[in-house]
PDB file of C-alpha atoms and ligand atoms in Angstrom:
ATOM      1  CA  UNK A  22      50.734  85.023 114.777  1.00 45.00           C
ATOM      2  CA  UNK A  23      48.303  87.568 113.146  1.00 51.00           C
ATOM      3  CA  UNK A  24      48.365  89.910 116.256  1.00 50.00           C
ATOM      4  CA  UNK A  25      52.476  90.151 116.172  1.00 53.00           C
ATOM      5  CA  UNK A  26      52.262  90.636 112.216  1.00 49.00           C
ATOM      6  CA  UNK A  27      50.174  93.733 112.690  1.00 50.00           C
ATOM      7  CA  UNK A  28      52.156  94.491 116.094  1.00 52.00           C
ATOM      8  CA  UNK A  29      54.904  94.988 113.585  1.00 51.00           C
ATOM      9  CA  UNK A  30      53.467  96.508 110.691  1.00 51.00           C
ATOM     10  CA  UNK A  31      52.399  99.455 113.233  1.00 49.00           C
ATOM     11  CA  UNK A  32      55.807  99.787 114.777  1.00 47.00           C
ATOM     12  CA  UNK A  33      57.253 100.069 111.368  1.00 47.00           C
ATOM     13  CA  UNK A  34      54.403 103.149 110.308  1.00 48.00           C
ATOM     14  CA  UNK A  35      55.370 104.423 113.561  1.00 50.00           C
ATOM     15  CA  UNK A  36      58.742 104.620 112.853  1.00 46.00           C
ATOM     16  CA  UNK A  37      58.304 105.958 109.175  1.00 47.00           C
ATOM     17  CA  UNK A  38      56.264 108.539 110.289  1.00 51.00           C
ATOM     18  CA  UNK A  39      58.499 109.761 112.880  1.00 48.00           C
ATOM     19  CA  UNK A  40      61.038 109.866 110.267  1.00 48.00           C
ATOM     20  CA  UNK A  41      58.938 111.754 107.868  1.00 51.00           C
ATOM     21  CA  UNK A  42      58.413 114.127 110.764  1.00 48.00           C
ATOM     22  CA  UNK A  43      61.707 114.485 111.712  1.00 45.00           C
ATOM     23  CA  UNK A  44      62.790 115.463 108.308  1.00 51.00           C
ATOM     24  CA  UNK A  45      60.234 118.364 108.133  1.00 63.00           C
ATOM     25  CA  UNK A  46      60.251 120.039 111.384  1.00 86.00           C
ATOM     26  CA  UNK A  47      62.979 122.540 112.217  1.00 89.00           C
ATOM     27  CA  UNK A  48      65.291 122.499 115.364  1.00 90.00           C
ATOM     28  CA  UNK A  49      63.039 124.029 118.159  1.00 93.00           C
ATOM     29  CA  UNK A  50      60.132 123.565 116.808  1.00 95.00           C
ATOM     30  CA  UNK A  51      57.421 124.107 119.880  1.00 94.00           C
ATOM     31  CA  UNK A  52      54.182 123.540 117.689  1.00 96.00           C
ATOM     32  CA  UNK A  53      53.519 121.312 114.880  1.00 96.00           C
ATOM     33  CA  UNK A  54      50.289 120.226 112.798  1.00 96.00           C
ATOM     34  CA  UNK A  55      49.626 118.007 110.250  1.00 96.00           C
ATOM     35  CA  UNK A  56      47.465 119.717 106.852  1.00 96.00           C
ATOM     36  CA  UNK A  57      44.120 118.720 106.634  1.00 97.00           C
ATOM     37  CA  UNK A  58      42.085 118.602 102.951  1.00 97.00           C
ATOM     38  CA  UNK A  59      41.622 121.680 102.009  1.00 95.00           C
ATOM     39  CA  UNK A  60      43.796 123.611 104.147  1.00 97.00           C
ATOM     40  CA  UNK A  61      45.329 126.706 103.306  1.00 97.00           C
ATOM     41  CA  UNK A  62      48.379 128.586 104.782  1.00 97.00           C
ATOM     42  CA  UNK A  63      46.320 131.440 106.162  1.00 96.00           C
ATOM     43  CA  UNK A  64      43.411 129.159 107.315  1.00 97.00           C
ATOM     44  CA  UNK A  65      45.946 127.635 109.456  1.00 98.00           C
ATOM     45  CA  UNK A  66      47.852 130.783 110.397  1.00 98.00           C
ATOM     46  CA  UNK A  67      44.065 131.858 111.778  1.00 98.00           C
ATOM     47  CA  UNK A  68      43.544 128.597 113.254  1.00 98.00           C
ATOM     48  CA  UNK A  69      46.403 128.356 115.339  1.00 98.00           C
ATOM     49  CA  UNK A  70      47.421 131.764 116.121  1.00 98.00           C
ATOM     50  CA  UNK A  71      50.230 131.810 113.680  1.00 98.00           C
ATOM     51  CA  UNK A  72      51.344 134.834 111.631  1.00 98.00           C
ATOM     52  CA  UNK A  73      51.347 134.447 108.113  1.00 97.00           C
ATOM     53  CA  UNK A  74      55.407 135.608 108.123  1.00 97.00           C
ATOM     54  CA  UNK A  75      55.912 133.308 110.756  1.00 96.00           C
ATOM     55  CA  UNK A  76      54.538 130.536 109.024  1.00 97.00           C
ATOM     56  CA  UNK A  77      56.313 130.570 105.854  1.00 96.00           C
ATOM     57  CA  UNK A  78      59.474 132.079 107.412  1.00 94.00           C
ATOM     58  CA  UNK A  79      59.615 128.598 109.719  1.00 94.00           C
ATOM     59  CA  UNK A  80      58.762 126.602 106.917  1.00 94.00           C
ATOM     60  CA  UNK A  81      61.359 127.956 104.523  1.00 92.00           C
ATOM     61  CA  UNK A  82      61.851 125.323 102.157  1.00 90.00           C
ATOM     62  CA  UNK A  83      59.030 123.495 102.708  1.00 92.00           C
ATOM     63  CA  UNK A  84      56.088 125.635 102.160  1.00 94.00           C
ATOM     64  CA  UNK A  85      57.028 127.489  98.723  1.00 94.00           C
ATOM     65  CA  UNK A  86      56.346 131.110  98.729  1.00 90.00           C
ATOM     66  CA  UNK A  87      52.704 131.075  97.067  1.00 92.00           C
ATOM     67  CA  UNK A  88      51.739 128.411  99.746  1.00 94.00           C
ATOM     68  CA  UNK A  89      50.341 126.339  96.585  1.00 93.00           C
ATOM     69  CA  UNK A  90      52.042 123.096  97.856  1.00 94.00           C
ATOM     70  CA  UNK A  91      50.607 121.919 100.804  1.00 96.00           C
ATOM     71  CA  UNK A  92      49.588 118.231 100.966  1.00 95.00           C
ATOM     72  CA  UNK A  93      47.662 116.372 103.266  1.00 96.00           C
ATOM     73  CA  UNK A  94      49.387 114.549 105.947  1.00 94.00           C
ATOM     74  CA  UNK A  95      52.240 117.101 105.787  1.00 95.00           C
ATOM     75  CA  UNK A  96      53.840 118.061 108.872  1.00 95.00           C
ATOM     76  CA  UNK A  97      54.357 121.868 109.540  1.00 96.00           C
ATOM     77  CA  UNK A  98      56.207 123.624 112.182  1.00 96.00           C
ATOM     78  CA  UNK A  99      54.341 126.591 113.575  1.00 97.00           C
ATOM     79  CA  UNK A 100      57.116 128.308 115.693  1.00 96.00           C
ATOM     80  CA  UNK A 101      60.440 128.015 116.881  1.00 94.00           C
ATOM     81  CA  UNK A 102      60.660 127.988 121.195  1.00 93.00           C
ATOM     82  CA  UNK A 103      61.944 131.674 121.980  1.00 91.00           C
ATOM     83  CA  UNK A 104      60.876 133.137 118.533  1.00 93.00           C
ATOM     84  CA  UNK A 105      57.020 131.756 118.370  1.00 96.00           C
ATOM     85  CA  UNK A 106      54.471 135.079 118.336  1.00 97.00           C
ATOM     86  CA  UNK A 107      51.071 133.448 119.306  1.00 97.00           C
ATOM     87  CA  UNK A 108      48.999 136.571 119.555  1.00 98.00           C
ATOM     88  CA  UNK A 109      47.563 137.185 116.027  1.00 98.00           C
ATOM     89  CA  UNK A 110      44.742 139.148 114.532  1.00 98.00           C
ATOM     90  CA  UNK A 111      43.244 137.992 110.990  1.00 98.00           C
ATOM     91  CA  UNK A 112      42.736 140.951 108.562  1.00 98.00           C
ATOM     92  CA  UNK A 113      39.429 142.093 107.936  1.00 97.00           C
ATOM     93  CA  UNK A 114      38.405 144.203 104.894  1.00 97.00           C
ATOM     94  CA  UNK A 115      38.503 148.014 106.582  1.00 95.00           C
ATOM     95  CA  UNK A 116      41.281 147.049 109.011  1.00 96.00           C
ATOM     96  CA  UNK A 117      44.375 148.999 108.510  1.00 96.00           C
ATOM     97  CA  UNK A 118      47.627 148.987 110.461  1.00 96.00           C
ATOM     98  CA  UNK A 119      46.868 151.698 112.368  1.00 96.00           C
ATOM     99  CA  UNK A 120      43.517 150.296 113.383  1.00 97.00           C
ATOM    100  CA  UNK A 121      45.013 146.803 114.466  1.00 98.00           C
ATOM    101  CA  UNK A 122      47.984 148.286 116.023  1.00 98.00           C
ATOM    102  CA  UNK A 123      45.504 150.676 118.118  1.00 98.00           C
ATOM    103  CA  UNK A 124      43.273 147.679 119.171  1.00 98.00           C
ATOM    104  CA  UNK A 125      46.217 145.640 120.129  1.00 98.00           C
ATOM    105  CA  UNK A 126      47.701 148.405 122.233  1.00 98.00           C
ATOM    106  CA  UNK A 127      51.000 148.538 120.628  1.00 98.00           C
ATOM    107  CA  UNK A 128      52.967 151.014 118.212  1.00 97.00           C
ATOM    108  CA  UNK A 129      52.882 150.838 114.814  1.00 96.00           C
ATOM    109  CA  UNK A 130      56.355 150.123 114.856  1.00 95.00           C
ATOM    110  CA  UNK A 131      56.370 147.027 116.700  1.00 96.00           C
ATOM    111  CA  UNK A 132      53.872 145.764 114.467  1.00 97.00           C
ATOM    112  CA  UNK A 133      55.619 146.134 111.621  1.00 96.00           C
ATOM    113  CA  UNK A 134      58.738 144.506 113.614  1.00 94.00           C
ATOM    114  CA  UNK A 135      57.017 141.759 114.131  1.00 96.00           C
ATOM    115  CA  UNK A 136      55.657 141.234 110.243  1.00 97.00           C
ATOM    116  CA  UNK A 137      58.267 141.932 107.965  1.00 95.00           C
ATOM    117  CA  UNK A 138      56.312 140.843 104.879  1.00 95.00           C
ATOM    118  CA  UNK A 139      54.183 144.094 105.736  1.00 96.00           C
ATOM    119  CA  UNK A 140      55.400 147.204 103.854  1.00 94.00           C
ATOM    120  CA  UNK A 141      56.734 150.237 105.179  1.00 90.00           C
ATOM    121  CA  UNK A 142      53.425 152.214 104.429  1.00 92.00           C
ATOM    122  CA  UNK A 143      51.543 149.133 105.211  1.00 93.00           C
ATOM    123  CA  UNK A 144      49.381 149.437 101.830  1.00 95.00           C
ATOM    124  CA  UNK A 145      49.906 145.434 101.092  1.00 95.00           C
ATOM    125  CA  UNK A 146      47.669 144.085 104.124  1.00 96.00           C
ATOM    126  CA  UNK A 147      45.044 141.852 102.411  1.00 96.00           C
ATOM    127  CA  UNK A 148      41.802 140.195 103.972  1.00 97.00           C
ATOM    128  CA  UNK A 149      42.872 137.157 105.805  1.00 97.00           C
ATOM    129  CA  UNK A 150      46.434 137.415 106.517  1.00 98.00           C
ATOM    130  CA  UNK A 151      47.419 136.949 109.781  1.00 98.00           C
ATOM    131  CA  UNK A 152      49.990 139.648 111.665  1.00 98.00           C
ATOM    132  CA  UNK A 153      51.338 139.264 114.915  1.00 98.00           C
ATOM    133  CA  UNK A 154      50.006 141.492 117.153  1.00 98.00           C
ATOM    134  CA  UNK A 155      52.054 140.933 120.438  1.00 98.00           C
ATOM    135  CA  UNK A 156      53.709 143.966 122.296  1.00 97.00           C
ATOM    136  CA  UNK A 157      57.009 141.635 122.533  1.00 96.00           C
ATOM    137  CA  UNK A 158      59.335 141.813 120.043  1.00 95.00           C
ATOM    138  CA  UNK A 159      59.970 138.437 118.145  1.00 94.00           C
ATOM    139  CA  UNK A 160      61.368 139.426 114.654  1.00 91.00           C
ATOM    140  CA  UNK A 161      65.266 140.144 114.514  1.00 75.00           C
ATOM    141  CA  UNK A 162      64.567 142.697 111.263  1.00 60.00           C
ATOM    142  CA  UNK A 163      65.267 146.107 112.165  1.00 49.00           C
ATOM    143  CA  UNK A 164      62.628 148.661 110.882  1.00 42.00           C
ATOM    144  CA  UNK A 165      63.933 151.576 109.551  1.00 44.00           C
ATOM    145  CA  UNK A 166      61.625 154.441 109.141  1.00 39.00           C
TER     146      UNK A 166
HETATM  147  C1  NAG B   8      54.257 117.683 117.318  1.00 86.24           C
HETATM  148  O1  NAG B   8      53.271 118.108 118.371  1.00 86.24           O
HETATM  149  C2  NAG B   8      53.056 117.103 119.121  1.00 86.24           C
HETATM  150  C3  NAG B   8      51.698 117.683 119.942  1.00 86.24           C
HETATM  151  O2  NAG B   8      51.076 118.244 119.516  1.00 86.24           O
HETATM  152  C4  NAG B   8      54.293 116.472 119.786  1.00 86.24           C
HETATM  153  O3  NAG B   8      53.574 115.280 120.579  1.00 86.24           O
HETATM  154  C5  NAG B   8      54.946 115.611 118.756  1.00 86.24           C
HETATM  155  O4  NAG B   8      56.290 115.153 119.283  1.00 86.24           O
HETATM  156  C6  NAG B   8      55.424 117.049 117.479  1.00 86.24           C
HETATM  157  N1  NAG B   8      56.258 116.582 116.875  1.00 86.24           N
HETATM  158  C7  NAG B   8      56.835 116.463 116.616  1.00 86.24           C
HETATM  159  C8  NAG B   8      58.223 115.684 115.388  1.00 86.24           C
HETATM  160  O5  NAG B   8      58.328 117.298 117.215  1.00 86.24           O
HETATM  161  C1  NAG B   9      44.100 131.822 119.876  1.00 86.24           C
HETATM  162  O1  NAG B   9      44.266 133.275 120.543  1.00 86.24           O
HETATM  163  C2  NAG B   9      42.635 133.296 120.811  1.00 86.24           C
HETATM  164  C3  NAG B   9      42.545 134.719 121.411  1.00 86.24           C
HETATM  165  O2  NAG B   9      43.778 134.838 122.304  1.00 86.24           O
HETATM  166  C4  NAG B   9      42.716 132.030 122.159  1.00 86.24           C
HETATM  167  O3  NAG B   9      41.284 132.336 122.383  1.00 86.24           O
HETATM  168  C5  NAG B   9      42.834 131.112 121.277  1.00 86.24           C
HETATM  169  O4  NAG B   9      42.726 129.771 122.380  1.00 86.24           O
HETATM  170  C6  NAG B   9      43.843 130.746 120.421  1.00 86.24           C
HETATM  171  N1  NAG B   9      43.710 129.466 119.770  1.00 86.24           N
HETATM  172  C7  NAG B   9      45.055 128.469 119.826  1.00 86.24           C
HETATM  173  C8  NAG B   9      44.667 127.153 119.184  1.00 86.24           C
HETATM  174  O5  NAG B   9      46.116 128.537 120.189  1.00 86.24           O
HETATM  175  C1  NAG B  10      51.121 131.756 123.947  1.00 86.24           C
HETATM  176  O1  NAG B  10      52.224 131.103 124.079  1.00 86.24           O
HETATM  177  C2  NAG B  10      52.225 130.954 125.729  1.00 86.24           C
HETATM  178  C3  NAG B  10      53.466 130.615 125.951  1.00 86.24           C
HETATM  179  O2  NAG B  10      53.670 129.167 125.411  1.00 86.24           O
HETATM  180  C4  NAG B  10      51.239 130.466 126.588  1.00 86.24           C
HETATM  181  O3  NAG B  10      51.356 130.753 127.930  1.00 86.24           O
HETATM  182  C5  NAG B  10      49.919 131.407 125.906  1.00 86.24           C
HETATM  183  O4  NAG B  10      48.684 130.807 126.657  1.00 86.24           O
HETATM  184  C6  NAG B  10      49.428 131.294 124.451  1.00 86.24           C
HETATM  185  N1  NAG B  10      48.866 132.333 124.332  1.00 86.24           N
HETATM  186  C7  NAG B  10      47.660 131.811 123.252  1.00 86.24           C
HETATM  187  C8  NAG B  10      46.985 132.717 123.087  1.00 86.24           C
HETATM  188  O5  NAG B  10      47.692 130.737 122.712  1.00 86.24           O
HETATM  189  C1  NAG B  11      67.926 137.866 117.781  1.00 86.24           C
HETATM  190  O1  NAG B  11      68.996 137.494 117.342  1.00 86.24           O
HETATM  191  C2  NAG B  11      69.871 137.751 118.665  1.00 86.24           C
HETATM  192  C3  NAG B  11      71.383 137.586 118.747  1.00 86.24           C
HETATM  193  O2  NAG B  11      71.851 136.822 117.185  1.00 86.24           O
HETATM  194  C4  NAG B  11      69.593 136.103 119.105  1.00 86.24           C
HETATM  195  O3  NAG B  11      70.150 135.863 120.504  1.00 86.24           O
HETATM  196  C5  NAG B  11      68.256 136.263 119.602  1.00 86.24           C
HETATM  197  O4  NAG B  11      67.551 134.942 119.886  1.00 86.24           O
HETATM  198  C6  NAG B  11      67.319 136.408 118.495  1.00 86.24           C
HETATM  199  N1  NAG B  11      65.789 136.723 118.852  1.00 86.24           N
HETATM  200  C7  NAG B  11      64.863 136.428 117.813  1.00 86.24           C
HETATM  201  C8  NAG B  11      63.431 136.587 118.211  1.00 86.24           C
HETATM  202  O5  NAG B  11      64.885 135.788 116.610  1.00 86.24           O
END
């Protein structure tokens, strides 16, 4: 009797969990994580090789632009299949776009294209920001120099 009661409760909880996850994750999500206590967007990005831009873009409408509305247990998508850059660099004090691009063996244009949150003269980098440093282009916003 007790066993089936608890089994039934587990089924209900699992159903609720999948509904919540289904509401949260965009179509084509190929990686997801559950927010843990103390997480910040850039810490999640750094831990899972997701750019700051991509995490925000994929979770538009779920995370606000300042990323101050994360909650423990929230499920976030990290990337969409085919548009999921997982080669990243965490900006350190002293890094420049030139040094980051050179270290990654990519052009500045590729770096700027894959990270549309950077301005074209790259003066808005900040320590802890996570950049996509892949040589493949993942973002469909044309950078014009
Ligand atoms: C989240 O990712 C896990 C694998 O890490 C997967 O088993 C699960 O189905 C994903 N959740 C959703 C809702 O896609
Ligand atoms: C992130 O990338 C680094 C370097 O390529 C790799 O060693 C690490 O396993 C990756 N972490 C995850 C969670 O994919
Ligand atoms: C990035 O994703 C590709 C394709 O899923 C995978 O083969 C590769 O190991 C990943 N690289 C890292 C650093 O996680
Ligand atoms: C870029 O746009 C093209 C055409 O709309 C689409 O087929 C492709 O999947 C997009 N690529 C990325 C990385 O978003």
